[in-house]
mmCIF file of C-alpha atoms and ligand atoms in Angstrom:
data_model
loop_
_atom_site.group_PDB
_atom_site.id
_atom_site.type_symbol
_atom_site.label_atom_id
_atom_site.label_comp_id
_atom_site.label_asym_id
_atom_site.label_seq_id
_atom_site.Cartn_x
_atom_site.Cartn_y
_atom_site.Cartn_z
ATOM 1 C CA MET F 1 11.441 17.366 -23.773
ATOM 2 C CA LYS F 2 12.634 14.830 -21.275
ATOM 3 C CA LYS F 3 10.265 11.952 -20.749
ATOM 4 C CA SER F 4 9.252 11.304 -17.137
ATOM 5 C CA ILE F 5 10.489 8.218 -15.522
ATOM 6 C CA VAL F 6 7.852 5.935 -13.868
ATOM 7 C CA ILE F 7 9.245 3.254 -11.477
ATOM 8 C CA ALA F 8 6.215 0.661 -11.166
ATOM 9 C CA ILE F 9 6.194 -1.383 -7.957
ATOM 10 C CA ASP F 10 3.540 -3.936 -7.897
ATOM 11 C CA GLY F 11 3.044 -7.142 -5.592
ATOM 12 C CA THR F 12 1.231 -8.872 -3.071
ATOM 13 C CA SER F 13 -0.308 -7.485 0.181
ATOM 14 C CA ALA F 14 2.393 -6.707 2.833
ATOM 15 C CA SER F 15 5.209 -7.538 0.550
ATOM 16 C CA GLY F 16 7.012 -4.225 1.357
ATOM 17 C CA LYS F 17 5.579 -2.165 -1.648
ATOM 18 C CA SER F 18 4.822 1.014 0.333
ATOM 19 C CA THR F 19 7.933 1.144 2.528
ATOM 20 C CA ASN F 20 10.161 0.475 -0.424
ATOM 21 C CA ALA F 21 8.333 2.755 -2.910
ATOM 22 C CA LYS F 22 8.672 5.695 -0.388
ATOM 23 C CA LEU F 23 12.496 4.886 0.132
ATOM 24 C CA VAL F 24 13.089 4.814 -3.510
ATOM 25 C CA ALA F 25 11.106 7.938 -4.157
ATOM 26 C CA GLN F 26 12.948 9.744 -1.257
ATOM 27 C CA ALA F 27 16.383 8.593 -2.603
ATOM 28 C CA LEU F 28 15.734 9.481 -6.358
ATOM 29 C CA GLY F 29 13.693 12.714 -5.722
ATOM 30 C CA HIS F 30 10.635 11.130 -7.458
ATOM 31 C CA VAL F 31 7.006 11.714 -6.498
ATOM 32 C CA TYR F 32 5.430 8.810 -4.627
ATOM 33 C CA VAL F 33 2.045 7.520 -5.537
ATOM 34 C CA ASP F 34 0.106 5.060 -3.518
ATOM 35 C CA THR F 35 -2.747 3.796 -5.740
ATOM 36 C CA GLY F 36 -4.092 1.472 -3.114
ATOM 37 C CA ALA F 37 -4.944 4.552 -1.113
ATOM 38 C CA MET F 38 -7.001 5.835 -4.195
ATOM 39 C CA TYR F 39 -9.045 2.473 -4.228
ATOM 40 C CA ARG F 40 -9.445 2.660 -0.447
ATOM 41 C CA THR F 41 -10.667 6.389 -0.728
ATOM 42 C CA LEU F 42 -13.399 5.198 -3.119
ATOM 43 C CA ALA F 43 -14.346 2.403 -0.749
ATOM 44 C CA TRP F 44 -14.611 4.569 2.039
ATOM 45 C CA HIS F 45 -16.612 7.101 -0.032
ATOM 46 C CA CYS F 46 -19.074 4.289 -0.956
ATOM 47 C CA LEU F 47 -19.431 3.163 2.802
ATOM 48 C CA ARG F 48 -20.054 6.670 3.767
ATOM 49 C CA HIS F 49 -22.745 7.096 1.225
ATOM 50 C CA ARG F 50 -24.304 3.700 1.826
ATOM 51 C CA ILE F 51 -23.442 2.465 -1.688
ATOM 52 C CA ASP F 52 -23.363 -1.254 -1.838
ATOM 53 C CA VAL F 53 -19.791 -1.945 -2.655
ATOM 54 C CA THR F 54 -20.742 -5.325 -4.208
ATOM 55 C CA ASP F 55 -22.798 -3.635 -6.827
ATOM 56 C CA ALA F 56 -20.347 -2.889 -9.448
ATOM 57 C CA LYS F 57 -22.790 -0.560 -11.294
ATOM 58 C CA ALA F 58 -23.593 1.558 -8.389
ATOM 59 C CA VAL F 59 -19.848 1.925 -7.543
ATOM 60 C CA GLY F 60 -19.034 2.680 -11.130
ATOM 61 C CA THR F 61 -21.773 5.524 -11.144
ATOM 62 C CA ALA F 62 -20.341 6.782 -7.877
ATOM 63 C CA CYS F 63 -16.937 6.726 -9.240
ATOM 64 C CA ARG F 64 -17.973 8.860 -12.332
ATOM 65 C CA GLN F 65 -19.747 11.277 -10.053
ATOM 66 C CA TRP F 66 -17.479 12.054 -7.084
ATOM 67 C CA LYS F 67 -15.804 15.336 -6.849
ATOM 68 C CA THR F 68 -12.091 14.549 -6.674
ATOM 69 C CA GLN F 69 -8.775 16.395 -7.089
ATOM 70 C CA LEU F 70 -5.148 15.150 -7.338
ATOM 71 C CA LYS F 71 -2.801 17.185 -5.079
ATOM 72 C CA CYS F 72 1.130 16.818 -4.714
ATOM 73 C CA VAL F 73 2.131 17.491 -1.153
ATOM 74 C CA ALA F 74 5.640 17.532 0.429
ATOM 75 C CA ASP F 75 5.591 15.540 3.648
ATOM 76 C CA GLY F 76 9.269 14.547 3.968
ATOM 77 C CA PHE F 77 9.192 13.612 0.330
ATOM 78 C CA ARG F 78 6.604 14.523 -2.446
ATOM 79 C CA GLN F 79 3.562 12.497 -2.646
ATOM 80 C CA VAL F 80 0.200 12.611 -4.567
ATOM 81 C CA ARG F 81 -3.122 12.426 -2.740
ATOM 82 C CA LEU F 82 -6.509 12.004 -4.145
ATOM 83 C CA LEU F 83 -8.882 14.423 -2.363
ATOM 84 C CA VAL F 84 -12.575 13.795 -2.279
ATOM 85 C CA ASP F 85 -14.766 16.896 -1.659
ATOM 86 C CA GLY F 86 -11.290 18.631 -0.759
ATOM 87 C CA TYR F 87 -10.511 16.016 2.064
ATOM 88 C CA TYR F 88 -7.894 13.347 2.301
ATOM 89 C CA PRO F 89 -9.342 10.573 4.571
ATOM 90 C CA GLU F 90 -5.931 9.451 5.725
ATOM 91 C CA THR F 91 -6.946 7.447 8.847
ATOM 92 C CA GLU F 92 -10.479 6.504 7.521
ATOM 93 C CA ILE F 93 -9.012 4.483 4.693
ATOM 94 C CA ARG F 94 -6.964 2.272 6.949
ATOM 95 C CA THR F 95 -9.885 0.902 9.102
ATOM 96 C CA ALA F 96 -10.892 -2.900 8.892
ATOM 97 C CA GLU F 97 -14.107 -1.916 7.348
ATOM 98 C CA THR F 98 -12.512 -0.022 4.482
ATOM 99 C CA SER F 99 -10.027 -2.826 3.956
ATOM 100 C CA ALA F 100 -12.765 -5.422 3.733
ATOM 101 C CA ALA F 101 -14.758 -3.243 1.261
ATOM 102 C CA VAL F 102 -11.912 -2.285 -1.069
ATOM 103 C CA PRO F 103 -11.328 -5.520 -3.161
ATOM 104 C CA HIS F 104 -14.974 -5.409 -4.166
ATOM 105 C CA VAL F 105 -14.687 -1.807 -5.314
ATOM 106 C CA ALA F 106 -11.357 -2.627 -7.047
ATOM 107 C CA ALA F 107 -12.888 -5.243 -9.187
ATOM 108 C CA GLY F 108 -15.276 -3.138 -11.327
ATOM 109 C CA PRO F 109 -14.061 -2.480 -14.909
ATOM 110 C CA GLN F 110 -15.404 1.160 -14.778
ATOM 111 C CA VAL F 111 -13.562 1.899 -11.551
ATOM 112 C CA ARG F 112 -10.370 0.524 -13.012
ATOM 113 C CA ALA F 113 -10.672 2.633 -16.176
ATOM 114 C CA TRP F 114 -11.232 5.780 -14.013
ATOM 115 C CA MET F 115 -8.306 4.918 -11.752
ATOM 116 C CA LYS F 116 -5.962 4.240 -14.539
ATOM 117 C CA ARG F 117 -6.823 7.766 -16.259
ATOM 118 C CA LYS F 118 -6.256 9.514 -12.874
ATOM 119 C CA GLN F 119 -3.015 7.493 -12.229
ATOM 120 C CA ARG F 120 -1.613 8.532 -15.538
ATOM 121 C CA GLU F 121 -2.521 12.112 -14.876
ATOM 122 C CA CYS F 122 0.029 12.001 -12.044
ATOM 123 C CA LEU F 123 2.753 12.404 -14.687
ATOM 124 C CA ARG F 124 2.123 16.092 -14.526
ATOM 125 C CA PHE F 125 3.885 16.202 -11.140
ATOM 126 C CA GLY F 126 7.137 14.755 -12.453
ATOM 127 C CA ASP F 127 9.083 11.439 -12.213
ATOM 128 C CA LEU F 128 7.137 8.945 -10.314
ATOM 129 C CA VAL F 129 7.357 5.860 -8.179
ATOM 130 C CA MET F 130 4.048 4.304 -8.210
ATOM 131 C CA GLU F 131 2.948 1.284 -6.278
ATOM 132 C CA GLY F 132 -0.062 -1.008 -6.603
ATOM 133 C CA ARG F 133 -1.199 -4.235 -8.301
ATOM 134 C CA ASP F 134 -1.475 -3.430 -12.039
ATOM 135 C CA ILE F 135 0.966 -0.506 -12.631
ATOM 136 C CA GLY F 136 3.484 -2.413 -14.680
ATOM 137 C CA THR F 137 0.707 -4.535 -16.404
ATOM 138 C CA ASN F 138 -2.041 -1.918 -17.031
ATOM 139 C CA VAL F 139 -1.432 1.698 -15.829
ATOM 140 C CA PHE F 140 2.094 2.234 -17.284
ATOM 141 C CA PRO F 141 2.860 -0.940 -19.393
ATOM 142 C CA GLU F 142 5.374 1.097 -21.506
ATOM 143 C CA THR F 143 7.665 1.845 -18.565
ATOM 144 C CA ASP F 144 11.203 0.197 -18.553
ATOM 145 C CA PHE F 145 11.234 0.228 -14.731
ATOM 146 C CA LYS F 146 8.861 -2.533 -13.429
ATOM 147 C CA PHE F 147 9.284 -4.388 -10.034
ATOM 148 C CA TYR F 148 7.219 -7.219 -8.528
ATOM 149 C CA LEU F 149 7.601 -7.662 -4.755
ATOM 150 C CA ASP F 150 6.511 -10.756 -2.875
ATOM 151 C CA ALA F 151 7.395 -12.651 0.406
ATOM 152 C CA HIS F 152 6.293 -15.876 2.028
ATOM 153 C CA LEU F 153 2.675 -15.656 3.417
ATOM 154 C CA ALA F 154 3.809 -16.242 7.057
ATOM 155 C CA GLU F 155 6.296 -13.324 6.805
ATOM 156 C CA ARG F 156 3.752 -11.087 5.310
ATOM 157 C CA SER F 157 1.258 -11.957 7.989
ATOM 158 C CA ARG F 158 3.843 -11.280 10.717
ATOM 159 C CA ARG F 159 4.514 -7.908 9.236
ATOM 160 C CA ARG F 160 0.798 -6.977 9.096
ATOM 161 C CA ALA F 161 0.426 -8.208 12.729
ATOM 162 C CA ALA F 162 3.382 -6.229 13.829
ATOM 163 C CA ASP F 163 1.452 -3.098 12.396
ATOM 164 C CA GLY F 164 -1.457 -4.236 14.681
ATOM 165 C CA VAL F 165 -3.542 -5.469 11.666
ATOM 166 C CA ASN F 166 -4.991 -9.000 11.545
ATOM 167 C CA GLU F 167 -6.221 -9.671 8.128
ATOM 168 C CA ASN F 168 -6.593 -12.709 5.808
ATOM 169 C CA LEU F 169 -3.896 -11.805 3.269
ATOM 170 C CA ALA F 170 -4.300 -15.028 1.405
ATOM 171 C CA ALA F 171 -7.970 -14.368 0.718
ATOM 172 C CA ARG F 172 -7.181 -10.742 -0.455
ATOM 173 C CA ASP F 173 -4.418 -11.818 -2.692
ATOM 174 C CA GLN F 174 -6.628 -14.525 -4.242
ATOM 175 C CA ARG F 175 -9.326 -11.920 -4.995
ATOM 176 C CA ASP F 176 -6.796 -9.468 -6.358
ATOM 177 C CA SER F 177 -5.256 -12.113 -8.538
ATOM 178 C CA GLN F 178 -8.379 -13.763 -9.867
ATOM 179 C CA ARG F 179 -10.508 -10.835 -10.821
ATOM 180 C CA ALA F 180 -11.179 -10.276 -14.501
ATOM 181 C CA ALA F 181 -10.274 -6.580 -14.676
ATOM 182 C CA ALA F 182 -6.443 -5.896 -14.482
ATOM 183 C CA PRO F 183 -5.767 -8.844 -12.012
ATOM 184 C CA LEU F 184 -2.524 -8.806 -9.844
ATOM 185 C CA MET F 185 0.269 -10.559 -11.892
ATOM 186 C CA VAL F 186 3.997 -10.296 -12.650
ATOM 187 C CA ALA F 187 4.355 -7.657 -15.613
ATOM 188 C CA LEU F 188 6.483 -8.690 -18.683
ATOM 189 C CA GLY F 189 10.000 -7.363 -18.075
ATOM 190 C CA ALA F 190 9.492 -6.868 -14.269
ATOM 191 C CA LYS F 191 12.130 -7.745 -11.839
ATOM 192 C CA VAL F 192 10.811 -10.057 -9.221
ATOM 193 C CA ILE F 193 12.148 -9.425 -5.637
ATOM 194 C CA ASP F 194 11.568 -11.843 -2.666
ATOM 195 C CA THR F 195 11.601 -9.581 0.180
ATOM 196 C CA SER F 196 11.234 -12.410 2.754
ATOM 197 C CA GLY F 197 14.664 -12.245 4.136
ATOM 198 C CA LEU F 198 15.583 -8.739 3.151
ATOM 199 C CA THR F 199 15.592 -5.499 5.133
ATOM 200 C CA ALA F 200 13.796 -2.497 3.549
ATOM 201 C CA ALA F 201 17.265 -0.819 3.091
ATOM 202 C CA GLN F 202 18.380 -3.849 1.084
ATOM 203 C CA THR F 203 15.352 -4.133 -0.915
ATOM 204 C CA SER F 204 15.161 -0.365 -1.905
ATOM 205 C CA ALA F 205 18.963 -0.462 -2.648
ATOM 206 C CA ALA F 206 18.388 -3.394 -5.085
ATOM 207 C CA ILE F 207 15.572 -1.450 -6.761
ATOM 208 C CA ILE F 208 17.654 1.628 -7.025
ATOM 209 C CA GLU F 209 20.637 -0.399 -8.503
ATOM 210 C CA GLU F 210 18.322 -2.003 -11.053
ATOM 211 C CA VAL F 211 16.858 1.360 -12.179
ATOM 212 C CA ARG F 212 20.368 2.696 -12.556
ATOM 213 C CA GLN F 213 21.467 -0.327 -14.533
ATOM 214 C CA ARG F 214 18.363 -0.163 -16.881
ATOM 215 C CA LEU F 215 18.843 3.684 -17.272
ATOM 216 C CA ALA F 216 22.319 3.068 -18.391
ATOM 217 C CA ARG F 217 21.012 0.528 -20.894
ATOM 218 C CA THR F 218 18.070 2.519 -22.281
ATOM 219 C CA GLY F 219 19.035 6.096 -21.526
ATOM 220 C CA PRO F 220 16.736 8.525 -19.833
ATOM 221 C CA ASP F 221 14.659 9.456 -22.814
HETATM 222 O O1 LIG K 1 -2.056 -1.720 -1.351
HETATM 223 P P1 LIG K 1 -3.398 -1.676 -0.578
HETATM 224 O O2 LIG K 1 -3.596 -2.734 0.407
HETATM 225 O O3 LIG K 1 -3.662 -0.308 -0.041
HETATM 226 O O4 LIG K 1 -4.566 -1.856 -1.697
HETATM 227 C C1 LIG K 1 -5.848 -1.846 -1.324
HETATM 228 C C2 LIG K 1 -6.722 -2.779 -2.221
HETATM 229 O O5 LIG K 1 -6.759 -2.148 -3.463
HETATM 230 C C3 LIG K 1 -6.176 -4.200 -2.542
HETATM 231 O O6 LIG K 1 -7.237 -5.056 -2.226
HETATM 232 C C4 LIG K 1 -5.949 -4.224 -3.973
HETATM 233 C C5 LIG K 1 -6.485 -2.986 -4.599
HETATM 234 N N1 LIG K 1 -5.583 -2.399 -5.571
HETATM 235 C C6 LIG K 1 -5.743 -2.660 -6.937
HETATM 236 O O7 LIG K 1 -6.590 -3.628 -7.211
HETATM 237 N N2 LIG K 1 -4.902 -2.019 -7.834
HETATM 238 C C7 LIG K 1 -4.093 -1.195 -7.484
HETATM 239 N N3 LIG K 1 -3.225 -0.612 -8.415
HETATM 240 C C8 LIG K 1 -3.790 -0.944 -6.121
HETATM 241 C C9 LIG K 1 -4.691 -1.471 -5.070
#
C-alpha cells in the first residue's frame, strides 16, 4: 500500500505558514491541517467552561473529557476540522482573548500528547500538508518533507497588523520556543525558508519544488 505523504510546515507566528500550507495543499491535492486551530479550539473550550488556562492539570483533564470529532471538509480544497460537541468555532478561535490563552493551553504535556495522537489520526484522510510548531520535530518526525518558515519580526508584525491584529509576536514566539514540551525549533532535515522578501506564490513554489526534488530522491513509498 502506498504510504501517505506528510508535508510538515513549522515556523514562527505570521511567518506565512497558513497561506503557504493552503497553497501547497491546493496545488498538490493534499488535505490541509491547521494544528494551531486545534490548540485554539481547546483554549476557547476552556474559556467557555471557565477552566483556568494556566492550570495544566485542569486543562489536561478537560482535554481528556471533551467530546471531539475530526472531520474532513471540502471548502475550495480539502481540510480537516476539529469539532467540539459537533461544532467548529471558526470565528471564536481567532479572538484576542483566545489568542492570549492558547500558549498556556499548548504548554501542557498531557495536551500535547492528546494533540499528537489526534494529528496523526489525520492520516486516514490521505496525503497531508500539516502546519504548526512541532510537526517535523514531534508529530511526524519520520516524514522526509519538513519546512521551517521564518521572517523578520518587523515584517511579521506588519503582516499581522494588515490583518487587523495587534499582538506581541515576540512574546508569543518566546513562549512557544521556551516551553519544555515540544518547543518550536527547526526539525532535523527541515528546509528553512526566510519569507521576508518573498511573495506567497514564490514561497509555495519553493516548497513544491523542494518536495518534488525530495520525492525524486526518496521515491513515493
Ligand atoms: O498557528 P497559530 O497562531 O494558530 O497557533 C496558536 C498557538 O498554538 C501558538 O501559540 C502556538 C501553539 N501551537 C503549538 O504549540 N503547536 C502547534 N503544532 C500549533 C500551534
